[in-house]
Structure formats: C-alpha cells, structure tokens
mmCIF file of C-alpha atoms in Angstrom:
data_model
loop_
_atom_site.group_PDB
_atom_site.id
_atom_site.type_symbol
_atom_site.label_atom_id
_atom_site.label_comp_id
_atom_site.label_asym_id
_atom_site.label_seq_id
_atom_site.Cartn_x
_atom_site.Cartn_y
_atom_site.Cartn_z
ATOM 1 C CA UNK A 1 -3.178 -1.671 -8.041
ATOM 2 C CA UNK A 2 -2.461 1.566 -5.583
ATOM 3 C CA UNK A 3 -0.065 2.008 -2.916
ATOM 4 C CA UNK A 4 -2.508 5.304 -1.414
ATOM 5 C CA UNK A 5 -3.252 5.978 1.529
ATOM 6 C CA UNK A 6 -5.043 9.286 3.318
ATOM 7 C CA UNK A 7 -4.420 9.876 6.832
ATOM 8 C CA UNK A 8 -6.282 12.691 9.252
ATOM 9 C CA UNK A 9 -4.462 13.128 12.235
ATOM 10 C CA UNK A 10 -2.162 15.708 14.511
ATOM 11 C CA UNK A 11 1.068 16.489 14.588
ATOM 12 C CA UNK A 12 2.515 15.768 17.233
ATOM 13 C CA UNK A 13 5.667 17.834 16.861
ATOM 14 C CA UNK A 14 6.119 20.815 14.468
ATOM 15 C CA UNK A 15 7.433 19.796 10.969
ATOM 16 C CA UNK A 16 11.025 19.234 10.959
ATOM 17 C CA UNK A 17 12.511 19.918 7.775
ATOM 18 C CA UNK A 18 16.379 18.791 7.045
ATOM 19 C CA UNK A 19 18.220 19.189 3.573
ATOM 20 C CA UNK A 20 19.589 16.256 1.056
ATOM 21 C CA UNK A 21 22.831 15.856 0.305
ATOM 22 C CA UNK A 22 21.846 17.766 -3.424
ATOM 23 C CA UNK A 23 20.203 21.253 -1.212
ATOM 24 C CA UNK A 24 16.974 20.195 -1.414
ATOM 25 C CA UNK A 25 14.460 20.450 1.417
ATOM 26 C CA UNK A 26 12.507 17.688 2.928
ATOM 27 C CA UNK A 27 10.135 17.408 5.758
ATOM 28 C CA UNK A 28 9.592 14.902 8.146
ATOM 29 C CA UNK A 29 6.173 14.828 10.528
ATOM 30 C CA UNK A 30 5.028 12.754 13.750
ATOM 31 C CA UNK A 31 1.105 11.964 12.727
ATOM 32 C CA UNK A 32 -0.815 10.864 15.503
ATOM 33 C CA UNK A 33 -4.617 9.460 14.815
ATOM 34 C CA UNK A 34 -6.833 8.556 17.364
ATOM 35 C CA UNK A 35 -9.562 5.725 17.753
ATOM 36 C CA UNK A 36 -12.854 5.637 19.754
ATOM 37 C CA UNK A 37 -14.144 2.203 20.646
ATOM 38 C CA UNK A 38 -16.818 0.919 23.231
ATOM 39 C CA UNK A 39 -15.081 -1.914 25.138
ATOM 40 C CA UNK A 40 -17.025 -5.196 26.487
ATOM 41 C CA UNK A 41 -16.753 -3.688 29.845
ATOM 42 C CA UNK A 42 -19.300 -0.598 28.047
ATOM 43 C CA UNK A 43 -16.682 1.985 28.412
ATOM 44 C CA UNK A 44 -14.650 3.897 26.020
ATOM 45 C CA UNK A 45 -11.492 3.353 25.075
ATOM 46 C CA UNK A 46 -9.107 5.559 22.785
ATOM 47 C CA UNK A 47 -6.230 4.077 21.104
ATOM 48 C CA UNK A 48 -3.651 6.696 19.171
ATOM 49 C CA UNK A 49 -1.466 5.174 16.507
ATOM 50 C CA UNK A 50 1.758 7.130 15.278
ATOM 51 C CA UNK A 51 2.777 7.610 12.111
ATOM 52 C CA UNK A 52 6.019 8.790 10.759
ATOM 53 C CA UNK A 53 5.302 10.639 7.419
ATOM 54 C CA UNK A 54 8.228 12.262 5.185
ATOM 55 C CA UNK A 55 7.366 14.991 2.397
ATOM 56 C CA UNK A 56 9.761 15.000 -0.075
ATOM 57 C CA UNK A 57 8.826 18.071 -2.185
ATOM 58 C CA UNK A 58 11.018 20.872 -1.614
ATOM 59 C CA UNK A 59 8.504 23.843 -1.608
ATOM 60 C CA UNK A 60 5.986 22.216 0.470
ATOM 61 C CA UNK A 61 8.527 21.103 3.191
ATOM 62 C CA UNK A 62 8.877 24.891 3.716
ATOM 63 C CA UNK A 63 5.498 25.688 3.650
ATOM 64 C CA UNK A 64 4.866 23.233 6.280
ATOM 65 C CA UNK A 65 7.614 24.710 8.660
ATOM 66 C CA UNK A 66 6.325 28.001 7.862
ATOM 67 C CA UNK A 67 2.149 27.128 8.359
ATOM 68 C CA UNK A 68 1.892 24.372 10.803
ATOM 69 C CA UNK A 69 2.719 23.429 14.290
ATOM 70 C CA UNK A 70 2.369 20.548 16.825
ATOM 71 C CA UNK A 71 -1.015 19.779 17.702
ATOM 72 C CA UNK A 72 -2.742 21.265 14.211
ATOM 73 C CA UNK A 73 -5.506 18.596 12.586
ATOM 74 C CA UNK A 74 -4.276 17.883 9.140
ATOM 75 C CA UNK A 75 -5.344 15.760 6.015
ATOM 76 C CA UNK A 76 -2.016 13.493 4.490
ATOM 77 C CA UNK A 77 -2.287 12.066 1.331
ATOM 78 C CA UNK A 78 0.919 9.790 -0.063
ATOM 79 C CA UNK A 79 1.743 5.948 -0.251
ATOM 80 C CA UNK A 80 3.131 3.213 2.499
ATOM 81 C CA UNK A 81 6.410 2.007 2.049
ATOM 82 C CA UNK A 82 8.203 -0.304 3.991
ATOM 83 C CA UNK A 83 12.107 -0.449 5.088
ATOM 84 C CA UNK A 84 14.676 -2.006 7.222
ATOM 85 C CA UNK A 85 18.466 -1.440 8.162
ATOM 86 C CA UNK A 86 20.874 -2.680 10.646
ATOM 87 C CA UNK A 87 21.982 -1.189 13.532
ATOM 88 C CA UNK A 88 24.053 -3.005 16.394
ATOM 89 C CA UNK A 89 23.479 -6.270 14.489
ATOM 90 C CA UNK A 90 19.903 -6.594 14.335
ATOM 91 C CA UNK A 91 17.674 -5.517 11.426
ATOM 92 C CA UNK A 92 15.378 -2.845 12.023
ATOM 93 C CA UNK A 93 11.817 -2.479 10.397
ATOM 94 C CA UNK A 94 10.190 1.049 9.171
ATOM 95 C CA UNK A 95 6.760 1.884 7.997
ATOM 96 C CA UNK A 96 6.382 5.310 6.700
ATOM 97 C CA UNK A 97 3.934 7.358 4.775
ATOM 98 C CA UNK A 98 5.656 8.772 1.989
ATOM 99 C CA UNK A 99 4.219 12.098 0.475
ATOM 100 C CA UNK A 100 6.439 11.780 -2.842
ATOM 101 C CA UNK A 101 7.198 14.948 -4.995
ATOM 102 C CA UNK A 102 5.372 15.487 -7.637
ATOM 103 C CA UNK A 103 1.768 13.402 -6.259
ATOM 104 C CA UNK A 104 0.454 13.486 -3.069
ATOM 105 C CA UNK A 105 -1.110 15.966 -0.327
ATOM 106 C CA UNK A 106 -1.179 18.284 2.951
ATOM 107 C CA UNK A 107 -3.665 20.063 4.140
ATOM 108 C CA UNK A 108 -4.254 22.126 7.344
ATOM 109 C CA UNK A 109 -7.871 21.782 8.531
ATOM 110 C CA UNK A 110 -8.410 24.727 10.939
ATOM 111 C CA UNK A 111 -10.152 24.894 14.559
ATOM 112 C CA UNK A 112 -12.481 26.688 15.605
ATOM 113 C CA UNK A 113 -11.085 28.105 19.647
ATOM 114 C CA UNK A 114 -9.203 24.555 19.864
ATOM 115 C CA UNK A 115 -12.828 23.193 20.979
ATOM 116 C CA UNK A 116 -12.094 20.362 17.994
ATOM 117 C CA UNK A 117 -14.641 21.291 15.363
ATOM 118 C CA UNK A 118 -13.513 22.574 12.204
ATOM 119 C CA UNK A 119 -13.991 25.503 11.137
ATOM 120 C CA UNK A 120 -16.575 26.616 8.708
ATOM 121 C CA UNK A 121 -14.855 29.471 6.425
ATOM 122 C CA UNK A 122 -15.972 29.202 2.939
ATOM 123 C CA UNK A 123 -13.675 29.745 -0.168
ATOM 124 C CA UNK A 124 -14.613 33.418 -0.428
ATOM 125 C CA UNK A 125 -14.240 34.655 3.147
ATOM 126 C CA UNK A 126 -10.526 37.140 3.065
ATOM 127 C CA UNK A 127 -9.711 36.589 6.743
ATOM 128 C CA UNK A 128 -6.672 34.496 6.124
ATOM 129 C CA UNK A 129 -6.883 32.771 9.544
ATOM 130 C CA UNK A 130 -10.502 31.227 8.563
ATOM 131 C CA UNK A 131 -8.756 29.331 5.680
ATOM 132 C CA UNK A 132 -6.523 25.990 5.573
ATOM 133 C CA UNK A 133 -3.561 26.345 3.279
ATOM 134 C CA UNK A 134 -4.185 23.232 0.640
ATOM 135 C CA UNK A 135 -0.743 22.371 -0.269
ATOM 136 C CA UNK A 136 -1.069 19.794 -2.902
ATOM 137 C CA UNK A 137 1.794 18.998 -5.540
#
C-alpha cells in the first residue's frame, strides 16, 4: 500500500519558507483546488478546498521562494499525513500534504496572459519564461 497523493492547484499565498532548529530550510504552501459541479437547480457551482502542503527538502524550499508566487497553477506530488495537538485544552486535528525530502514533487505549470490555459512551450524552446521549472527530488 501507498500513502501518494498528486494535487493541481494555486497557491494561494507565496511560499513561505522558515528554518529547523538544525539550519535547514523548509517550505510551507496554501494549495487551493477548485471544483465545477452542475447543481439540481442546473446551475454551476464551484467549491475550492485548501490544502496546507509542507516541503521539507532544503534546496527546493528555496527554489520555490525564488520561482513561484501566489496565484501560480502548480502540480504537488507527496503523501497525507494526519496530526493533532492541544492548544487551550482541546485537541486539534491537521491534515497536510507532506512533500518529504528525498521523494516527492513541484512543478510550476505556466499561463499563457493569465487567461488559464497552459502554456504550450516545448522542451527545446530557450525563452526561459515559456518553461515550468520541474523541481523534483
């Protein structure tokens, strides 16, 4: 069994990355994802879920901060994990989408003019704004 999951979604803040107690980066981003429906009534609806994701791998925290910004589409790839804490006396429950160190994924899919299609720049084009930084580790 797999604990995977692969989310496509926008931030909706830029990356925010903080440091460990040992120096080493992590980053922590707001995911929204959206979904269309066709109520009973015949109209549509749109429901956005939120999704707190963390990225533990040092290098690719940075990237992030460096590449990507609220509102950019992007492709996470990592596992659910599930956690609770107290705080004033009552237990607290977390989901998060982990993106662990060594396995896992990020990836920037570009726009064209914000219009919400992506863009079509193949592998080989040079202009470096066509082309989604793939940060896997």
């Amino acid at each position: 069994m797999y604990n995977f999951i692969t989310l496509v979604g926008r931030l909706g803040a830029d990356p925010d990355v903080k440091e460990t107690i040992k120096g080493d980066n992590f980053a922590s981003l707001s995911l929204a994802t959206n979904e269309r429906y066709k109520a009973k009534d015949g109209e549509y609806k749109e429901k956005t879920q939120w999704h707190k994701v963390i990225v533990f791998n040092p290098q690719v925290a940075s990237s992030l901060q460096k590449f990507m910004k609220k509102g950019d589409t992007v492709i996470v790839q990592g596992q659910v994990e599930y956690r609770s804490y107290e705080a004033d006396g009552t237990t607290k429950y977390v989901t998060e989408v982990v993106v662990p160190r060594f396995s896992g994924k990020v990836q920037l899919i570009p726009m064209n003019n914000g219009g919400g299609k992506p863009a079509t720049a193949s592998a080989s084009s040079n202009a470096s704004t066509e082309q989604a930084p793939d940060i896997p580790f």
